[in-house]
Short mmCIF file of C-alpha atoms in Angstrom, two decimals:
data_model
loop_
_atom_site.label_atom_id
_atom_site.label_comp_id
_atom_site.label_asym_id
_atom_site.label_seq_id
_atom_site.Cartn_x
_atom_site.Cartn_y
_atom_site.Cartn_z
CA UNK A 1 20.22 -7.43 80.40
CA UNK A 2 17.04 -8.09 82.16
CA UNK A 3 18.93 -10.69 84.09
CA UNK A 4 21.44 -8.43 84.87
CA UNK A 5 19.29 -5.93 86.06
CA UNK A 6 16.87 -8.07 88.01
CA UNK A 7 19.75 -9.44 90.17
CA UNK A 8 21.05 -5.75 91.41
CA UNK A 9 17.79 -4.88 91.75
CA UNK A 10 17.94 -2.15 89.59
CA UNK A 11 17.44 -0.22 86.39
CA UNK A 12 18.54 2.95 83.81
CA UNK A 13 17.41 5.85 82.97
CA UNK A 14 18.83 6.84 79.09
CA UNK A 15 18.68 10.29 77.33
CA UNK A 16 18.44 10.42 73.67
CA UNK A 17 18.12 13.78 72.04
CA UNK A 18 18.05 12.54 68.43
CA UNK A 19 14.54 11.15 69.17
CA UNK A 20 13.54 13.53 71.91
CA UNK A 21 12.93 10.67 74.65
CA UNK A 22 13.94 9.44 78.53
CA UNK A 23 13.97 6.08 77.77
CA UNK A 24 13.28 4.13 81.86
CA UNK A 25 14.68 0.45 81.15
CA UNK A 26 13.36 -1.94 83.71
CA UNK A 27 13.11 -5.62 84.45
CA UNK A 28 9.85 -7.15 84.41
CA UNK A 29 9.01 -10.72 84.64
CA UNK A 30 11.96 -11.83 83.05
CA UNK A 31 11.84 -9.90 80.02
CA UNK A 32 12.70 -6.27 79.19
CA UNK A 33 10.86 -3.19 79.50
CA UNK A 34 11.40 -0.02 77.81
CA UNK A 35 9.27 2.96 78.76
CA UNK A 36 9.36 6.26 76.89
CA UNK A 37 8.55 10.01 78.14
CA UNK A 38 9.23 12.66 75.39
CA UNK A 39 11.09 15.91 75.60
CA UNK A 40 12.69 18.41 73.91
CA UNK A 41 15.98 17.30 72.84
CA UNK A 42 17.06 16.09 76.46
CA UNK A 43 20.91 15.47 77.05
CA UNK A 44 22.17 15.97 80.37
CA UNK A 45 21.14 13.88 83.36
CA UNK A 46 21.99 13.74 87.56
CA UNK A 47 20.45 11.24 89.50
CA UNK A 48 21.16 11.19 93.34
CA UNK A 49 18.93 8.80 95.33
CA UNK A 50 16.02 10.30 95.47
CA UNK A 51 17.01 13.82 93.09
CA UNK A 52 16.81 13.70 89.82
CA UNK A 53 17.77 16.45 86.94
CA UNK A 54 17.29 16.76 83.14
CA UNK A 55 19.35 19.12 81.07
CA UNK A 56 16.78 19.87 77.47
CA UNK A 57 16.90 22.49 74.63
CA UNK A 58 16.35 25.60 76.88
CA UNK A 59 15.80 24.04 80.62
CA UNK A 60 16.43 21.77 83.71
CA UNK A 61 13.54 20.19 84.76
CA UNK A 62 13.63 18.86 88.38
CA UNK A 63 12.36 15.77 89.88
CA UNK A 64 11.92 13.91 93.38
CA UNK A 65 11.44 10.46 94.23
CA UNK A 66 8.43 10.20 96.15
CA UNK A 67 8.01 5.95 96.66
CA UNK A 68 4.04 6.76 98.44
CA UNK A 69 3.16 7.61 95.00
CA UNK A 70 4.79 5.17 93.40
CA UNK A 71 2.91 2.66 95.25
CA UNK A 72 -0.49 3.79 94.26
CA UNK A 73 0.74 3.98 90.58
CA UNK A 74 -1.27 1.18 88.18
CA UNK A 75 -0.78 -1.58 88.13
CA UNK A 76 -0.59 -1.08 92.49
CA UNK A 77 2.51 -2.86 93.59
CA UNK A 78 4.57 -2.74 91.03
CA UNK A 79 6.36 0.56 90.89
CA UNK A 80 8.92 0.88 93.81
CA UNK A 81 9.78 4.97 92.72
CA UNK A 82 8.34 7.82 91.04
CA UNK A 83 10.29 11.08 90.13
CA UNK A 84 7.79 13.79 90.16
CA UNK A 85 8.91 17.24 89.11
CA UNK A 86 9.35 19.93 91.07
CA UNK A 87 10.16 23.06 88.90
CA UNK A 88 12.33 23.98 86.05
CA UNK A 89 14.41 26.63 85.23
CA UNK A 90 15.40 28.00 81.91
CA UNK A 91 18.39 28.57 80.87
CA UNK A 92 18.07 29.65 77.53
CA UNK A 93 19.90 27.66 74.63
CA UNK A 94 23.57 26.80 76.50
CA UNK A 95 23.67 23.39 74.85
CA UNK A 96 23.76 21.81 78.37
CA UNK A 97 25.88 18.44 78.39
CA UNK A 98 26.85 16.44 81.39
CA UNK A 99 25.64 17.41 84.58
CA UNK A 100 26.25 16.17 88.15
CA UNK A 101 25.46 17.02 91.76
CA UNK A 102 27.92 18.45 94.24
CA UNK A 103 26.31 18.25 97.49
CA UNK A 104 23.04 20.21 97.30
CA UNK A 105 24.43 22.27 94.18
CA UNK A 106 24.10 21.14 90.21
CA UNK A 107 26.55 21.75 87.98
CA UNK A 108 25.92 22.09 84.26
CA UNK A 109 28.52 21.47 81.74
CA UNK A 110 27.45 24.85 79.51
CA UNK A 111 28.91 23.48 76.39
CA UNK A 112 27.98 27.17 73.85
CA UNK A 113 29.49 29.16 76.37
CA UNK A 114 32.40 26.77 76.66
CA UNK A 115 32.53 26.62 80.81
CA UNK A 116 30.71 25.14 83.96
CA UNK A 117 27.84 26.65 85.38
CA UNK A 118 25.65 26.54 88.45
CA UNK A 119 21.94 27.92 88.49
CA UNK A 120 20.02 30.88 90.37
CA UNK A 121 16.72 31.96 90.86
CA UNK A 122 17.52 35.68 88.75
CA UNK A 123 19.99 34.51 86.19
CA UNK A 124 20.23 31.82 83.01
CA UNK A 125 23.45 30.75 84.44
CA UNK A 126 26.69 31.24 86.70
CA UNK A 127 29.78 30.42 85.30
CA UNK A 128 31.65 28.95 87.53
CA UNK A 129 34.90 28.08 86.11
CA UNK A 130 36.11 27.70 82.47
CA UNK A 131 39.31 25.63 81.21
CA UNK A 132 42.21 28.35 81.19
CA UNK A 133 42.59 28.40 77.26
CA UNK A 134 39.03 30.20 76.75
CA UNK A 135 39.70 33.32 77.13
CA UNK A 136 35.40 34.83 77.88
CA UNK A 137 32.47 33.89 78.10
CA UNK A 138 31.32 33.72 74.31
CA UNK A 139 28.41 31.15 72.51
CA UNK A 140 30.79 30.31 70.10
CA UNK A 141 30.77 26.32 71.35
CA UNK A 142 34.90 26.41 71.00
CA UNK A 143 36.20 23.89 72.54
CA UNK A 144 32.99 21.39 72.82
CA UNK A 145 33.30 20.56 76.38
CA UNK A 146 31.20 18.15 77.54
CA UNK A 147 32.01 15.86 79.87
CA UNK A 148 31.84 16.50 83.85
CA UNK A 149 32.74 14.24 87.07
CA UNK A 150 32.46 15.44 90.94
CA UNK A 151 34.69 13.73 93.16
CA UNK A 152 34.14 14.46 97.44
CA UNK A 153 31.35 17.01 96.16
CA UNK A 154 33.57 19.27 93.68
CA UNK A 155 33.65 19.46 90.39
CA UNK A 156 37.01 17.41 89.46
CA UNK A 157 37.58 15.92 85.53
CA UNK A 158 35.72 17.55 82.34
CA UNK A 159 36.52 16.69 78.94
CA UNK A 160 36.52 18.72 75.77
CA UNK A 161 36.85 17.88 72.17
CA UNK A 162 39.70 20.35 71.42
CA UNK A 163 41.87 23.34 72.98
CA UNK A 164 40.55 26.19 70.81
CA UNK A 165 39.76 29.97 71.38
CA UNK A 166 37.56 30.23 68.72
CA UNK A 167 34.43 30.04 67.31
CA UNK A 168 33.70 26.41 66.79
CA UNK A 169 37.47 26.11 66.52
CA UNK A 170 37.35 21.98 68.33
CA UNK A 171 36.14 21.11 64.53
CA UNK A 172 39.61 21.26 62.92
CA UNK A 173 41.11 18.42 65.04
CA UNK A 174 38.07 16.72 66.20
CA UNK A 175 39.54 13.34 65.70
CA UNK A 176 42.66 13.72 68.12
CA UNK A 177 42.34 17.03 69.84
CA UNK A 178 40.63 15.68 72.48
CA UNK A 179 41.38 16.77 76.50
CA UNK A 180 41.21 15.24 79.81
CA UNK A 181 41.33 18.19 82.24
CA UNK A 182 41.46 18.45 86.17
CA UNK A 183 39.41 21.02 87.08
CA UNK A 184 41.18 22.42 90.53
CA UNK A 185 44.16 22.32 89.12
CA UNK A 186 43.40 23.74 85.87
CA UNK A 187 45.80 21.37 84.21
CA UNK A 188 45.75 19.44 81.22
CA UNK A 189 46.07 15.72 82.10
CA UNK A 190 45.58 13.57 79.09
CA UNK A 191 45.87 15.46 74.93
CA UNK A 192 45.48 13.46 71.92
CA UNK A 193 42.18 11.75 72.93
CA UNK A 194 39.37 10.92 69.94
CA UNK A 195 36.78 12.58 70.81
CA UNK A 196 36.48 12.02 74.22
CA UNK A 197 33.65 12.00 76.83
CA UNK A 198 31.94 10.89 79.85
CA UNK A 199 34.83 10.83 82.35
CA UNK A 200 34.49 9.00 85.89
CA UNK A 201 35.95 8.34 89.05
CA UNK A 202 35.20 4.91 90.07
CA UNK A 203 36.60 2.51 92.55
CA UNK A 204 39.72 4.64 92.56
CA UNK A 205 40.48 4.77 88.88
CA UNK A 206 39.84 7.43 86.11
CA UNK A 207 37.67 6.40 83.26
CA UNK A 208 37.29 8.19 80.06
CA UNK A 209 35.08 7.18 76.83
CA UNK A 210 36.83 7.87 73.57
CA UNK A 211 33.74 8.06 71.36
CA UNK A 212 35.84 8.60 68.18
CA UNK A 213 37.59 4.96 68.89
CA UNK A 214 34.67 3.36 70.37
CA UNK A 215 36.55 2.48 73.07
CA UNK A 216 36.01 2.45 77.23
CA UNK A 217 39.44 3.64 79.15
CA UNK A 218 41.38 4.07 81.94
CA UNK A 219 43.77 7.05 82.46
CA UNK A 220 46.60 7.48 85.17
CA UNK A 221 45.78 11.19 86.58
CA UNK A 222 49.63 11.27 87.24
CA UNK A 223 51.21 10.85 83.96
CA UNK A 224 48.37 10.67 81.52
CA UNK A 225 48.79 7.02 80.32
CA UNK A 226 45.95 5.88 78.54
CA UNK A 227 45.05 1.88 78.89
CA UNK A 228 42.02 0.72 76.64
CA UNK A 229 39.77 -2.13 78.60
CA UNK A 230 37.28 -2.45 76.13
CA UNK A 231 36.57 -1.60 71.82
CA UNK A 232 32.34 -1.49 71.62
CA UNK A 233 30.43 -1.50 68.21
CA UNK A 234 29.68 2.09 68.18
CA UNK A 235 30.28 5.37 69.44
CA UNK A 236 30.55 5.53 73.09
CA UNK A 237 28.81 7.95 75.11
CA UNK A 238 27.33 8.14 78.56
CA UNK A 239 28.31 6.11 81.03
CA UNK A 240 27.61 4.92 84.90
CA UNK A 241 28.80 2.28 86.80
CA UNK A 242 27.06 -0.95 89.01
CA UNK A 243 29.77 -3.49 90.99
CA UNK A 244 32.17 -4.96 88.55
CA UNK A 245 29.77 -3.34 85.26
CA UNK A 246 30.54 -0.85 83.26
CA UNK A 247 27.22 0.77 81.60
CA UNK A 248 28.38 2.19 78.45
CA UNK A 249 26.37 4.41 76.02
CA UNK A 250 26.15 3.43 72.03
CA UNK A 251 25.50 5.84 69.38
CA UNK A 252 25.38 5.19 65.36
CA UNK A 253 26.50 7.88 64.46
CA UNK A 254 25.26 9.79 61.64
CA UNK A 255 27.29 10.36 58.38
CA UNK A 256 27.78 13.84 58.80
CA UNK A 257 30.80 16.11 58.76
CA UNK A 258 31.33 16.33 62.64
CA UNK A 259 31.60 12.38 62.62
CA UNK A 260 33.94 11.96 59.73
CA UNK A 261 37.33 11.17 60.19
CA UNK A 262 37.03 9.07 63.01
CA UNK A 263 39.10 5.65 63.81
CA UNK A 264 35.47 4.19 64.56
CA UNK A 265 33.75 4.77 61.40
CA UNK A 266 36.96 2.93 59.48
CA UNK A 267 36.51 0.35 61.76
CA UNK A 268 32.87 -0.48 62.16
CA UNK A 269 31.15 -0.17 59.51
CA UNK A 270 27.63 -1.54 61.12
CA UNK A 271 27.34 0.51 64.64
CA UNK A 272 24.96 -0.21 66.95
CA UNK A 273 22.61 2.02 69.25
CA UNK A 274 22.02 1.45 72.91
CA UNK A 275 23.45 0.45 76.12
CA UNK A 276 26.31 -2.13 76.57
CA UNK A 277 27.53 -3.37 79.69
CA UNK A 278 31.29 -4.16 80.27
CA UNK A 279 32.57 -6.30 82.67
CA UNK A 280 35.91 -4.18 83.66
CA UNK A 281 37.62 -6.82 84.96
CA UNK A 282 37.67 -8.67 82.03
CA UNK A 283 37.13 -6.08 79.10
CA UNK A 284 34.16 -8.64 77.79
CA UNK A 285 30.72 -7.88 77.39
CA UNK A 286 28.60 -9.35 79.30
CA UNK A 287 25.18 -7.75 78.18
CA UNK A 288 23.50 -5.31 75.87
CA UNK A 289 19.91 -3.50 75.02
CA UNK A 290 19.99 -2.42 71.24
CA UNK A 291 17.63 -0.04 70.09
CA UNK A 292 16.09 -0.21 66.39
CA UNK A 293 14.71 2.82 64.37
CA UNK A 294 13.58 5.03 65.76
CA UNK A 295 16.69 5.60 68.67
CA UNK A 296 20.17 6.41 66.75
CA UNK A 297 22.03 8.49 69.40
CA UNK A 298 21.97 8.26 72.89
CA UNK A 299 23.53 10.98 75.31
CA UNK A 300 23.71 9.93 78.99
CA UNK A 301 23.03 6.52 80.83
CA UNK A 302 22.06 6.61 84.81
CA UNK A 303 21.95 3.57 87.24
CA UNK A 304 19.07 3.55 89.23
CA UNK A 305 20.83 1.73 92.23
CA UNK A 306 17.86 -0.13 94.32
CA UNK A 307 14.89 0.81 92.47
CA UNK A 308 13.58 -2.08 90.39
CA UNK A 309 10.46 -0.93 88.43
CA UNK A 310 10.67 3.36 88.52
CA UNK A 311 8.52 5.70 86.99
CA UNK A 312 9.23 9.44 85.93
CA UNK A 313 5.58 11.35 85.77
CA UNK A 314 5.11 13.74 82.93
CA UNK A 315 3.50 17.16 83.73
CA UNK A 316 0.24 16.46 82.28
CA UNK A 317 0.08 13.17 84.51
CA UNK A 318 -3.19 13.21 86.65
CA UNK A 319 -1.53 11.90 89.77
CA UNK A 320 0.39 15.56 90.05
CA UNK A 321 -3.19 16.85 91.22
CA UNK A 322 -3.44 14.48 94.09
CA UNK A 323 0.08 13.66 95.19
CA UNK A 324 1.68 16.45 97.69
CA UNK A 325 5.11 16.36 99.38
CA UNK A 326 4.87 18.22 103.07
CA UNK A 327 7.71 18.78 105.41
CA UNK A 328 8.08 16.09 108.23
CA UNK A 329 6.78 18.75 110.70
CA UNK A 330 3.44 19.16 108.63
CA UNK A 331 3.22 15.59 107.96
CA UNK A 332 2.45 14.90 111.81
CA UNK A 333 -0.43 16.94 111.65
CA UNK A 334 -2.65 15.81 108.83
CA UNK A 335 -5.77 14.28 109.06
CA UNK A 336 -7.49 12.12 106.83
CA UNK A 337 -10.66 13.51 105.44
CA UNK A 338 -13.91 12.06 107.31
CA UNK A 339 -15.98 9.98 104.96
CA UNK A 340 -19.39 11.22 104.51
CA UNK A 341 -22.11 9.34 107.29
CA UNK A 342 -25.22 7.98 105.67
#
């Protein structure tokens, strides 16, 4: 992994809400380093350049990259980004999964109220569109929907767990109820998935995780065939892409009703937690970070294209005092402060 990452000059940003951490995975002289900010129960995660969101219990928390602060960061010279926030808005519990930018607007995957969602400065939410078997806007959680892709800056696949209408209703066929849905049609592309999530358009194919197989996939958006490119040791959530590399999130699992009577469970009986990368040519893995303890589940997984050694700042960070973004106009007329004469 630190190999792989030090090559495309690069590295990940991971959400785990089991242990309440952003976990930033860089490459640093060879070997790898893990760096952990804590939140509360964060899930969701968009990162665009230099944008960056974070979907947690109740809010979004905002971030930009601003690199003149990243420079200044200890040790000097070796961060080459740091996402600052810029404000948060609450949203109030909406069990906020996926999330994704289309053009300058975020889209939340509102999983309790079963339907997609933008945000506003006066309300929790907008709904925005909901799959055309959920018949209101109730936070009931009854289909588990989850999973969101934008394709040419619209909101184009989603996945849920199930088709139901009712209150937690996705439960009774959790283990091959699963959807693949285009969203501007409003059409049902792929049924009988495990549990699926994370879908993504990438270098003109549609990719789909089916967590309850452990499994990485391709599906034909015209007749809904299903091709399996890769079985992982664990349940597979999250997932981004770099060249020919599929980054692919790993979950344990816990032994818990909503995770029995899955295909992975009978056939893995040690799963793993962490990130493994795919080569999708090939279906092979190529490399892996494994996390012990303390990490079980991990939620999303974000390529950091270009930035080598990032840092997110925490609110309480003492460089928020002294670090200010100004328009371009502004910028042109600042002065540096005089130093005192003696």
């Amino acid at each position: 992994m630190p190999k792989l990452l030090q090559q495309a000059a690069s590295s990940l940003l991971v959400s785990t809400y089991q242990a309440g951490k952003l976990v930033i995975v860089r490459e640093n002289e060879g070997k790898l380093n893990t760096h952990f900010r804590v939140y509360n129960r964060p899930m969701g995660l968009a990162s665009d350049g230099g944008r960056m969101a974070l979907g947690t219990a109740y809010t979004v928390e905002y971030y930009r990259n601003m690199p003149e602060v990243a420079r200044k960061l200890p040790p000097e010279g070796r961060h080459d980004a740091a996402f600052l926030p810029r404000h948060g808005h609450i949203t109030g519990n909406i069990d906020i999964h996926e999330m994704d930018w289309a053009g300058d607007e975020l889209w939340l995957v509102n999983t309790r109220f079963s339907c997609l969602c933008t945000l506003d400065n006066e309300h929790s939410f907008v709904p925005r569109w909901r799959p055309k078997f959920i018949s209101g806007y109730a936070a009931e959680d009854r289909c588990h929907l989850n999973g969101l892709e934008v394709v040419d800056g619209r909101p184009k696949y989603v996945t849920a767990l199930g088709t139901s209408d009712t209150a937690g209703g996705w439960r009774e066929n959790k283990a091959g109820g699963g959807v693949l849905i285009d969203v501007e049609s409003d059409e049902i592309i792929c049924r009988g998935l495990s549990m699926p999530h994370s879908p993504r358009w990438y270098q003109d194919k549609l990719w789909v995780l089916e967590s309850g197989n452990g499994t990485l996939a391709t599906v034909d958006p015209d007749n809904g065939q299903l091709e399996t490119v890769a079985e992982l040791p664990g349940f597979t959530r999250g997932l981004d892409f770099l060249g020919p590399y599929a980054f692919v999130g790993l979950s344990q699992v816990r032994e818990s009703a909503v995770f029995s009577g899955i295909s992975l469970t009978e056939r893995v009986s040690e799963r793993n937690c962490g990130v493994w990368v795919v080569d999708i040519r090939s279906g092979q893995t190529v490399a892996f970070l494994k996390f012990e303890d303390a990490v079980q589940e991990v939620f999303a997984v974000s390529v950091l294209g270009g930035m080598r050694f990032p840092e997110v700042l925490g609110g309480n960070d003492k460089h928020l005092a002294i670090s200010y973004s100004l328009p371009d106009e502004a910028l042109k007329e600042v002065v540096q402060p005089r130093t005192a004469a003696h």
